[in-house]
Short mmCIF file of C-alpha atoms in Angstrom, two decimals:
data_model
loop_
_atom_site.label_atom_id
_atom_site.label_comp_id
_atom_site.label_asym_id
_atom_site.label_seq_id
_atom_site.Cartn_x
_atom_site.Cartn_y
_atom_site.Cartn_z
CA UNK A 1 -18.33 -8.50 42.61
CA UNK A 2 -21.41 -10.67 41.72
CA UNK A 3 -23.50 -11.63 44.56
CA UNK A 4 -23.74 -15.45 45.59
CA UNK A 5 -27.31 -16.86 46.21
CA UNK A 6 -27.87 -20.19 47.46
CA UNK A 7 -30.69 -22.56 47.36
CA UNK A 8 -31.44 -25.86 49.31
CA UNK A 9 -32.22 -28.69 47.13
CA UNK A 10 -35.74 -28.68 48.93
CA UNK A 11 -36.22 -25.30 47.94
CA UNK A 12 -35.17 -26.07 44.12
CA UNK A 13 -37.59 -28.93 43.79
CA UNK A 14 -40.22 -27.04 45.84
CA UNK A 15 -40.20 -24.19 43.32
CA UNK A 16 -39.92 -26.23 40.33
CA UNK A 17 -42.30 -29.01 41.02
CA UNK A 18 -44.44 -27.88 44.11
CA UNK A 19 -42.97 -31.02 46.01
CA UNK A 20 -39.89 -30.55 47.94
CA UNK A 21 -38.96 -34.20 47.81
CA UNK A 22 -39.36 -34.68 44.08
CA UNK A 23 -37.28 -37.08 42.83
CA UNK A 24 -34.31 -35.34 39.99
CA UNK A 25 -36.89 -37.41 37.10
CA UNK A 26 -39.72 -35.23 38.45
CA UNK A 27 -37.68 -32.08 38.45
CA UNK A 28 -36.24 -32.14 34.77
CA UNK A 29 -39.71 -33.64 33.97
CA UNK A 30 -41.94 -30.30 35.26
CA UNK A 31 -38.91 -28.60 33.47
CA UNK A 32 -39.46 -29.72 30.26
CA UNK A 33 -43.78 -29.70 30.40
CA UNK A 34 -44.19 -26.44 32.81
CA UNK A 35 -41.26 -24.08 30.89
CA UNK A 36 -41.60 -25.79 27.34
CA UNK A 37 -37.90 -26.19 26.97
CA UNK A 38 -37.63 -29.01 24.45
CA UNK A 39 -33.88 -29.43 24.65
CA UNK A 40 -33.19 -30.02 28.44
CA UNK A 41 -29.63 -31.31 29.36
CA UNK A 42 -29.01 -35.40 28.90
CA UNK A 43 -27.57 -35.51 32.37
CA UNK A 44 -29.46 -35.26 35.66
CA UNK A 45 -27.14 -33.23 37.33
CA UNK A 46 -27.08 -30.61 34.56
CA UNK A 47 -31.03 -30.33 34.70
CA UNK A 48 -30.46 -29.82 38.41
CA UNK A 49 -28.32 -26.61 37.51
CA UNK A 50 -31.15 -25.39 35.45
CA UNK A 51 -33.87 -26.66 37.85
CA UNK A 52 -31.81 -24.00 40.21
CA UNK A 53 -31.12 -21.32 37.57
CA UNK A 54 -35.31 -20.98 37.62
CA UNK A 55 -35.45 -21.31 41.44
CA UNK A 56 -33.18 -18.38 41.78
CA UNK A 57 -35.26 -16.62 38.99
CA UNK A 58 -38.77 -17.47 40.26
CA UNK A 59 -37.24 -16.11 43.97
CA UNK A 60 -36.21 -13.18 42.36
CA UNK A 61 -39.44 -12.52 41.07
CA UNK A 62 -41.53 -12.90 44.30
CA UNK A 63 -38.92 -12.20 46.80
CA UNK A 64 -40.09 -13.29 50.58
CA UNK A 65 -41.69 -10.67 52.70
CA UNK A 66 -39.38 -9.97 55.47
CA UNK A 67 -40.73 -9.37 58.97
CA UNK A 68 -43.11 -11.76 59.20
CA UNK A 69 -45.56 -12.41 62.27
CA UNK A 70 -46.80 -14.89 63.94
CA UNK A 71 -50.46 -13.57 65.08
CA UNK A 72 -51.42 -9.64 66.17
CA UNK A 73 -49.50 -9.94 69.41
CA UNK A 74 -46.32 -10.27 67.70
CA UNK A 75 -47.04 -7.79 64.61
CA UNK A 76 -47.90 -4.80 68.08
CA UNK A 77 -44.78 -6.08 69.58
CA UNK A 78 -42.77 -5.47 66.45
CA UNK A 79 -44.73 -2.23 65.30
CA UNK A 80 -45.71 -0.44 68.25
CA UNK A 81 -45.71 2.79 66.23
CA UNK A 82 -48.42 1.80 64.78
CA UNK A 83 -50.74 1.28 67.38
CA UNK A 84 -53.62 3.25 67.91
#
């Protein structure tokens, strides 16, 4: 019963790094200098698993704002209650 979250890699590096097509060096790199973890994982593919353990976190933390709009037009269309 745990819920299932999932994360494109562009979205992993682009949380982590600010660069969506950081390369897996950059990623455990910002890891290691931006968290201060001093012992990342030897393996590349294990800092990705972290690198995506903080993603999920960082998303957690400053979910997205649902019902977005794309200029006043759409935000009447959408809430035409509160027009006045």
């Amino acid at each position: 019963n745990l819920p299932i979250f999932e994360y494109a890699p562009l979205q992993v590096k682009q949380a982590i790094t600010g660069m969506g097509k950081a390369s897996k060096e950059q990623v455990a790199y910002f890891l290691q200098k931006m968290y201060g973890i001093t012992n990342l994982p030897k393996t590349l593919d294990a800092t990705d698993a972290v690198a995506v353990a903080f993603c999920h976190m960082i998303k957690s933390a400053h979910p997205t704002i649902k019902g977005e709009y794309k200029n006043w037009s759409d935000f009447i269309k959408k809430n035409p209650d509160r027009l006045k």
